[in-house]
mmCIF file of C-alpha atoms and ligand atoms in Angstrom:
data_model
loop_
_atom_site.group_PDB
_atom_site.id
_atom_site.type_symbol
_atom_site.label_atom_id
_atom_site.label_comp_id
_atom_site.label_asym_id
_atom_site.label_seq_id
_atom_site.Cartn_x
_atom_site.Cartn_y
_atom_site.Cartn_z
ATOM 1 C CA MET A 1357 0.114 0.442 -0.113
ATOM 2 C CA PRO A 1358 1.365 2.835 -1.118
ATOM 3 C CA ARG A 1359 1.980 5.818 2.108
ATOM 4 C CA ILE A 1360 1.988 8.888 -0.552
ATOM 5 C CA ILE A 1361 0.075 9.602 -4.032
ATOM 6 C CA VAL A 1362 1.018 12.306 -6.319
ATOM 7 C CA ASP A 1363 -1.774 12.778 -8.268
ATOM 8 C CA ASP A 1364 -1.312 15.035 -11.557
ATOM 9 C CA VAL A 1365 -0.708 17.899 -8.960
ATOM 10 C CA HIS A 1366 -0.064 21.003 -10.150
ATOM 11 C CA LYS A 1367 0.989 24.338 -8.565
ATOM 12 C CA ASP A 1368 1.281 28.109 -9.959
ATOM 13 C CA PHE A 1369 2.622 30.942 -8.128
ATOM 14 C CA LYS A 1370 1.438 34.424 -9.092
ATOM 15 C CA LEU A 1371 4.524 37.050 -10.030
ATOM 16 C CA ARG A 1372 4.243 40.113 -9.151
ATOM 17 C CA HIS A 1373 5.450 43.061 -11.928
ATOM 18 C CA THR A 1374 4.575 46.566 -9.853
ATOM 19 C CA HIS A 1375 6.659 47.909 -6.988
ATOM 20 C CA SER A 1376 4.661 50.201 -5.716
ATOM 21 C CA ILE A 1377 1.049 51.575 -5.564
ATOM 22 C CA LYS A 1378 2.003 54.230 -8.178
ATOM 23 C CA GLU A 1379 2.597 51.169 -10.677
ATOM 24 C CA THR A 1380 0.038 49.447 -10.016
ATOM 25 C CA PHE A 1381 -2.375 52.412 -10.886
ATOM 26 C CA VAL A 1382 -0.648 52.877 -14.677
ATOM 27 C CA ALA A 1383 -0.319 49.710 -15.244
ATOM 28 C CA ALA A 1384 -4.269 48.966 -14.440
ATOM 29 C CA LEU A 1385 -4.832 52.036 -16.297
ATOM 30 C CA LYS A 1386 -2.653 50.966 -19.079
ATOM 31 C CA ARG A 1387 -4.560 47.507 -18.548
ATOM 32 C CA LYS A 1388 -1.449 46.004 -18.353
ATOM 33 C CA PRO A 1389 -1.246 42.454 -16.638
ATOM 34 C CA LEU A 1390 -0.279 43.301 -12.751
ATOM 35 C CA THR A 1391 0.538 39.311 -11.863
ATOM 36 C CA THR A 1392 1.121 36.665 -14.150
ATOM 37 C CA ASP A 1393 0.862 32.984 -13.541
ATOM 38 C CA PHE A 1394 4.274 30.991 -13.124
ATOM 39 C CA HIS A 1395 3.936 27.316 -13.779
ATOM 40 C CA ALA A 1396 6.188 26.088 -9.949
ATOM 41 C CA LEU A 1397 4.635 22.444 -11.227
ATOM 42 C CA SER A 1398 2.582 21.264 -14.207
ATOM 43 C CA GLY A 1399 0.698 17.364 -13.866
ATOM 44 C CA VAL A 1400 2.922 16.040 -11.565
ATOM 45 C CA GLY A 1401 3.060 12.429 -9.956
ATOM 46 C CA PHE A 1402 4.410 9.168 -8.581
ATOM 47 C CA GLU A 1403 3.822 7.061 -5.593
ATOM 48 C CA ILE A 1404 5.730 6.212 -3.078
ATOM 49 C CA GLY A 1405 5.420 2.579 -1.133
ATOM 50 C CA GLU A 1406 5.737 2.173 2.835
ATOM 51 C CA GLY A 1407 9.617 1.738 3.543
ATOM 52 C CA GLU A 1408 10.950 3.673 0.539
ATOM 53 C CA SER A 1409 13.226 6.589 0.577
ATOM 54 C CA VAL A 1410 13.388 8.608 -1.915
ATOM 55 C CA ALA A 1411 15.561 11.593 -3.176
ATOM 56 C CA LEU A 1412 13.904 14.666 -5.298
ATOM 57 C CA LEU A 1413 16.463 15.707 -7.705
ATOM 58 C CA GLY A 1414 16.604 18.719 -9.714
ATOM 59 C CA PHE A 1415 18.178 21.987 -10.537
ATOM 60 C CA ASN A 1416 17.841 25.999 -8.599
ATOM 61 C CA GLY A 1417 13.842 26.147 -9.128
ATOM 62 C CA SER A 1418 12.561 23.055 -10.446
ATOM 63 C CA GLY A 1419 9.684 22.611 -7.850
ATOM 64 C CA LYS A 1420 11.411 20.829 -5.241
ATOM 65 C CA SER A 1421 10.564 21.969 -2.486
ATOM 66 C CA THR A 1422 7.257 22.888 -3.481
ATOM 67 C CA MET A 1423 6.560 19.263 -4.193
ATOM 68 C CA LEU A 1424 7.731 18.762 -0.277
ATOM 69 C CA LYS A 1425 5.452 21.559 0.943
ATOM 70 C CA LEU A 1426 2.487 20.421 -0.634
ATOM 71 C CA ILE A 1427 3.039 16.472 0.334
ATOM 72 C CA SER A 1428 3.394 18.050 3.969
ATOM 73 C CA GLY A 1429 0.322 19.877 3.538
ATOM 74 C CA VAL A 1430 1.878 23.734 4.019
ATOM 75 C CA LEU A 1431 0.638 24.322 0.611
ATOM 76 C CA THR A 1432 -2.129 22.714 -1.081
ATOM 77 C CA PRO A 1433 -2.400 21.629 -5.210
ATOM 78 C CA ASP A 1434 -4.199 24.456 -7.191
ATOM 79 C CA GLU A 1435 -5.593 20.875 -9.569
ATOM 80 C CA GLY A 1436 -4.998 17.063 -8.961
ATOM 81 C CA LYS A 1437 -4.623 15.632 -5.623
ATOM 82 C CA VAL A 1438 -2.190 14.461 -3.051
ATOM 83 C CA LEU A 1439 -2.327 11.570 -0.168
ATOM 84 C CA THR A 1440 -0.190 10.797 2.522
ATOM 85 C CA ARG A 1441 -0.754 7.737 4.851
ATOM 86 C CA GLY A 1442 0.435 8.069 8.099
ATOM 87 C CA ARG A 1443 2.100 10.791 10.672
ATOM 88 C CA VAL A 1444 4.348 12.971 8.593
ATOM 89 C CA ALA A 1445 6.906 14.844 9.785
ATOM 90 C CA GLY A 1446 8.218 17.660 8.035
ATOM 91 C CA LEU A 1447 11.956 19.307 8.014
ATOM 92 C CA ILE A 1448 11.303 21.763 5.806
ATOM 93 C CA GLU A 1449 12.065 25.575 6.980
ATOM 94 C CA VAL A 1450 14.287 25.692 9.533
ATOM 95 C CA GLY A 1451 12.765 26.556 12.729
ATOM 96 C CA ALA A 1452 8.976 27.126 11.902
ATOM 97 C CA GLY A 1453 6.891 25.893 13.966
ATOM 98 C CA PHE A 1454 8.771 27.738 16.821
ATOM 99 C CA HIS A 1455 8.275 30.578 18.595
ATOM 100 C CA PRO A 1456 11.016 32.857 19.228
ATOM 101 C CA ASP A 1457 9.953 34.032 22.353
ATOM 102 C CA LEU A 1458 9.797 30.314 24.031
ATOM 103 C CA SER A 1459 12.761 29.095 25.327
ATOM 104 C CA GLY A 1460 13.532 25.775 23.420
ATOM 105 C CA ARG A 1461 12.374 23.712 26.786
ATOM 106 C CA GLU A 1462 9.204 25.292 25.721
ATOM 107 C CA ASN A 1463 9.067 24.809 22.229
ATOM 108 C CA ILE A 1464 9.422 21.316 22.272
ATOM 109 C CA TYR A 1465 6.673 20.358 23.895
ATOM 110 C CA LEU A 1466 4.854 23.151 21.435
ATOM 111 C CA ASN A 1467 6.488 21.388 18.393
ATOM 112 C CA ALA A 1468 5.507 17.880 19.448
ATOM 113 C CA ALA A 1469 2.524 18.199 20.170
ATOM 114 C CA ILE A 1470 1.597 19.726 16.609
ATOM 115 C CA LEU A 1471 4.030 16.601 15.702
ATOM 116 C CA GLY A 1472 0.762 14.837 17.704
ATOM 117 C CA MET A 1473 2.665 13.822 20.794
ATOM 118 C CA THR A 1474 1.076 14.135 23.714
ATOM 119 C CA LYS A 1475 2.744 15.434 26.616
ATOM 120 C CA LYS A 1476 3.101 12.219 28.504
ATOM 121 C CA GLU A 1477 5.073 10.580 25.495
ATOM 122 C CA THR A 1478 7.590 14.308 25.476
ATOM 123 C CA ASP A 1479 8.185 14.336 28.723
ATOM 124 C CA GLU A 1480 9.157 10.251 28.252
ATOM 125 C CA ARG A 1481 11.833 11.517 25.321
ATOM 126 C CA PHE A 1482 12.065 14.990 26.533
ATOM 127 C CA ASP A 1483 15.670 14.036 27.975
ATOM 128 C CA GLU A 1484 16.884 11.934 24.914
ATOM 129 C CA ILE A 1485 15.520 14.737 22.567
ATOM 130 C CA VAL A 1486 18.135 17.892 24.359
ATOM 131 C CA GLU A 1487 20.735 15.656 24.529
ATOM 132 C CA PHE A 1488 20.644 14.378 20.612
ATOM 133 C CA SER A 1489 20.211 18.329 19.918
ATOM 134 C CA GLU A 1490 23.965 19.361 22.136
ATOM 135 C CA ILE A 1491 22.207 22.066 23.303
ATOM 136 C CA SER A 1492 21.179 21.607 26.518
ATOM 137 C CA GLN A 1493 23.299 24.860 27.904
ATOM 138 C CA PHE A 1494 21.039 26.980 26.200
ATOM 139 C CA ILE A 1495 17.021 24.878 26.663
ATOM 140 C CA ASP A 1496 16.089 27.397 29.049
ATOM 141 C CA THR A 1497 17.023 30.271 26.741
ATOM 142 C CA GLU A 1498 14.184 31.904 24.529
ATOM 143 C CA VAL A 1499 15.065 30.814 20.867
ATOM 144 C CA LYS A 1500 15.123 34.173 19.321
ATOM 145 C CA HIS A 1501 18.963 33.609 20.738
ATOM 146 C CA TYR A 1502 19.929 30.960 18.665
ATOM 147 C CA SER A 1503 21.967 30.426 16.159
ATOM 148 C CA SER A 1504 20.368 28.880 12.608
ATOM 149 C CA GLY A 1505 22.388 25.445 13.570
ATOM 150 C CA MET A 1506 20.689 25.045 17.460
ATOM 151 C CA PHE A 1507 17.489 26.100 15.676
ATOM 152 C CA LEU A 1508 18.174 23.115 13.463
ATOM 153 C CA ARG A 1509 19.960 21.146 15.734
ATOM 154 C CA LEU A 1510 16.803 20.788 17.888
ATOM 155 C CA ALA A 1511 14.135 20.781 15.090
ATOM 156 C CA PHE A 1512 15.574 18.274 13.617
ATOM 157 C CA SER A 1513 15.590 16.305 17.249
ATOM 158 C CA VAL A 1514 12.295 16.861 18.094
ATOM 159 C CA ALA A 1515 11.077 15.600 14.634
ATOM 160 C CA ILE A 1516 13.089 12.212 14.373
ATOM 161 C CA HIS A 1517 12.095 11.358 18.226
ATOM 162 C CA THR A 1518 8.511 11.330 17.227
ATOM 163 C CA GLU A 1519 6.719 8.689 16.511
ATOM 164 C CA VAL A 1520 5.963 9.002 12.123
ATOM 165 C CA ASP A 1521 6.292 6.973 9.132
ATOM 166 C CA ILE A 1522 7.011 9.383 6.935
ATOM 167 C CA LEU A 1523 9.788 11.784 7.006
ATOM 168 C CA LEU A 1524 10.453 15.020 4.591
ATOM 169 C CA ILE A 1525 13.613 16.559 4.988
ATOM 170 C CA ASP A 1526 14.952 19.487 2.493
ATOM 171 C CA GLU A 1527 18.315 20.979 2.251
ATOM 172 C CA ILE A 1528 18.066 21.839 6.097
ATOM 173 C CA LEU A 1529 20.849 18.972 6.951
ATOM 174 C CA SER A 1530 23.405 21.251 4.812
ATOM 175 C CA VAL A 1531 22.900 24.020 8.185
ATOM 176 C CA GLY A 1532 24.025 21.873 11.130
ATOM 177 C CA ASP A 1533 28.374 21.261 11.216
ATOM 178 C CA GLU A 1534 29.766 18.282 10.296
ATOM 179 C CA PRO A 1535 29.994 16.491 13.148
ATOM 180 C CA PHE A 1536 25.966 17.054 13.698
ATOM 181 C CA GLN A 1537 25.423 16.033 10.095
ATOM 182 C CA LYS A 1538 27.033 13.418 10.545
ATOM 183 C CA LYS A 1539 24.617 11.860 13.497
ATOM 184 C CA CYS A 1540 21.687 13.065 12.125
ATOM 185 C CA LEU A 1541 22.482 10.722 8.802
ATOM 186 C CA ALA A 1542 23.154 8.120 10.327
ATOM 187 C CA ARG A 1543 19.577 8.227 12.602
ATOM 188 C CA ILE A 1544 18.303 8.839 9.360
ATOM 189 C CA ARG A 1545 19.575 5.578 7.769
ATOM 190 C CA GLU A 1546 18.564 3.830 11.473
ATOM 191 C CA LEU A 1547 14.606 5.118 10.569
ATOM 192 C CA HIS A 1548 14.904 3.938 7.102
ATOM 193 C CA SER A 1549 16.136 0.729 8.384
ATOM 194 C CA GLN A 1550 13.171 0.573 10.646
ATOM 195 C CA GLY A 1551 10.735 0.713 7.278
ATOM 196 C CA LYS A 1552 9.990 4.790 8.110
ATOM 197 C CA THR A 1553 9.050 6.603 4.143
ATOM 198 C CA LEU A 1554 11.797 8.952 3.668
ATOM 199 C CA VAL A 1555 11.560 11.842 1.018
ATOM 200 C CA VAL A 1556 14.744 13.980 0.792
ATOM 201 C CA VAL A 1557 15.990 17.151 -1.098
ATOM 202 C CA SER A 1558 19.293 17.976 -1.666
ATOM 203 C CA HIS A 1559 21.985 19.446 -3.220
ATOM 204 C CA ASP A 1560 24.448 16.533 -2.130
ATOM 205 C CA LEU A 1561 24.067 14.055 -5.083
ATOM 206 C CA ASP A 1562 26.701 11.679 -3.324
ATOM 207 C CA MET A 1563 24.251 11.978 0.081
ATOM 208 C CA VAL A 1564 21.204 11.564 -1.923
ATOM 209 C CA SER A 1565 22.691 8.443 -3.728
ATOM 210 C CA SER A 1566 23.503 6.523 -1.277
ATOM 211 C CA LEU A 1567 21.084 7.429 1.260
ATOM 212 C CA CYS A 1568 18.287 6.954 -1.203
ATOM 213 C CA GLU A 1569 17.339 3.686 -3.454
ATOM 214 C CA ARG A 1570 14.984 6.236 -5.475
ATOM 215 C CA GLY A 1571 15.697 9.358 -7.347
ATOM 216 C CA ILE A 1572 12.277 11.501 -8.592
ATOM 217 C CA LEU A 1573 13.874 14.104 -11.139
ATOM 218 C CA LEU A 1574 12.430 17.304 -11.653
ATOM 219 C CA ARG A 1575 13.213 19.465 -14.674
ATOM 220 C CA GLY A 1576 11.074 23.016 -14.900
ATOM 221 C CA GLY A 1577 7.945 21.849 -12.513
ATOM 222 C CA ALA A 1578 7.712 18.248 -14.566
ATOM 223 C CA ILE A 1579 9.092 14.864 -13.735
ATOM 224 C CA ALA A 1580 12.097 14.299 -16.017
ATOM 225 C CA PHE A 1581 13.274 10.709 -14.581
ATOM 226 C CA ASP A 1582 11.883 8.556 -11.454
ATOM 227 C CA GLY A 1583 14.201 5.200 -10.930
ATOM 228 C CA PRO A 1584 17.524 4.589 -9.346
ATOM 229 C CA SER A 1585 18.870 7.120 -7.408
ATOM 230 C CA LYS A 1586 22.224 6.362 -8.950
ATOM 231 C CA GLU A 1587 20.587 7.039 -12.512
ATOM 232 C CA ALA A 1588 18.759 9.942 -11.568
ATOM 233 C CA VAL A 1589 22.543 11.751 -9.985
ATOM 234 C CA ALA A 1590 24.206 10.385 -13.157
ATOM 235 C CA LEU A 1591 21.595 12.283 -15.212
ATOM 236 C CA MET A 1592 22.130 15.407 -12.812
ATOM 237 C CA ARG A 1593 25.583 15.757 -13.509
ATOM 238 C CA ALA A 1594 25.545 15.113 -17.274
HETATM 239 N N1 ATP B 2600 5.740 31.622 -2.750
HETATM 240 C C1 ATP B 2600 5.717 31.536 -3.968
HETATM 241 N N2 ATP B 2600 5.912 32.451 -4.742
HETATM 242 C C2 ATP B 2600 5.711 33.215 -6.336
HETATM 243 N N3 ATP B 2600 6.668 32.167 -6.536
HETATM 244 C C3 ATP B 2600 7.123 30.664 -5.932
HETATM 245 C C4 ATP B 2600 6.991 30.499 -4.390
HETATM 246 N N4 ATP B 2600 7.153 29.495 -3.669
HETATM 247 C C5 ATP B 2600 7.960 28.896 -5.043
HETATM 248 N N5 ATP B 2600 8.082 29.661 -6.109
HETATM 249 C C6 ATP B 2600 8.991 29.508 -7.979
HETATM 250 O O1 ATP B 2600 8.370 28.421 -7.899
HETATM 251 C C7 ATP B 2600 9.985 27.881 -8.810
HETATM 252 C C8 ATP B 2600 10.062 26.689 -7.959
HETATM 253 O O2 ATP B 2600 10.737 26.494 -6.278
HETATM 254 P P1 ATP B 2600 11.142 25.849 -5.457
HETATM 255 O O3 ATP B 2600 11.287 26.061 -4.129
HETATM 256 O O4 ATP B 2600 10.178 24.266 -5.312
HETATM 257 O O5 ATP B 2600 12.371 25.347 -6.446
HETATM 258 P P2 ATP B 2600 13.608 23.914 -5.969
HETATM 259 O O6 ATP B 2600 13.779 23.113 -6.777
HETATM 260 O O7 ATP B 2600 13.476 23.611 -4.964
HETATM 261 O O8 ATP B 2600 14.100 25.286 -5.754
HETATM 262 P P3 ATP B 2600 16.113 25.198 -4.535
HETATM 263 O O9 ATP B 2600 16.795 23.903 -5.589
HETATM 264 O O10 ATP B 2600 16.589 26.744 -5.310
HETATM 265 O O11 ATP B 2600 16.207 24.950 -3.445
HETATM 266 C C9 ATP B 2600 10.634 28.590 -8.403
HETATM 267 O O12 ATP B 2600 11.217 29.416 -9.620
HETATM 268 C C10 ATP B 2600 10.558 29.464 -7.102
HETATM 269 O O13 ATP B 2600 11.008 31.433 -7.430
#
């Protein structure tokens, strides 16, 4: 049974052409379009089965992050369907879901609740989450004073200690330093070996081809290739 079904998905964004009220007024008088539609995704479809690890590949602007946001539910498609089965945790934007005025400790509870954990479950895993993040010294500091790497550590720790079926990871691993990246990768591999489904967006082609068996290559918002990740990476490099 598939965990993720993406069926003929289209997503457009409006691109603005005016900068000021005056420009908008002049453009409206001249009946010039104020915006044009930009097709970020046009007719994308695939299925991801339970326990698969899939890399979304493509050059800048090809639609990878948009696709990931559609799977996570942050965005909705203009046309087509995105269906997921099970609990989805997305590491999509560093610190998204964090409240700047709350401490690291409070944000752990807040984020865990957003990811569907009860207070009791979070209590039980709290120490493990803090230990993995290696920022225990700052756990009672407001997160607005955190560096982007510290944000990442906390967000990542919470996400990988929750009960998830599908883990979505966008590029953000690049924010952490090398030892932390290694630790995260090891943990992601462990989750995958436990049968979790992974969807990864990264420009680190060597990393994704070793982590993911399958690669979906996006080009201009459409699928250019879907198959073994090593072949997808070879196409990217061609
Ligand atoms: N909110 C938005 N408003 C307007 N355009 C957007 C918006 N979000 C994305 N886009 C556009 O959609 C296209 C696809 O963006 P997306 O972030 O999915 O690409 P990507 O493949 O993840 O790129 P990168 O490798 O640079 O991260 C880009 O051209 C981008 O400018």
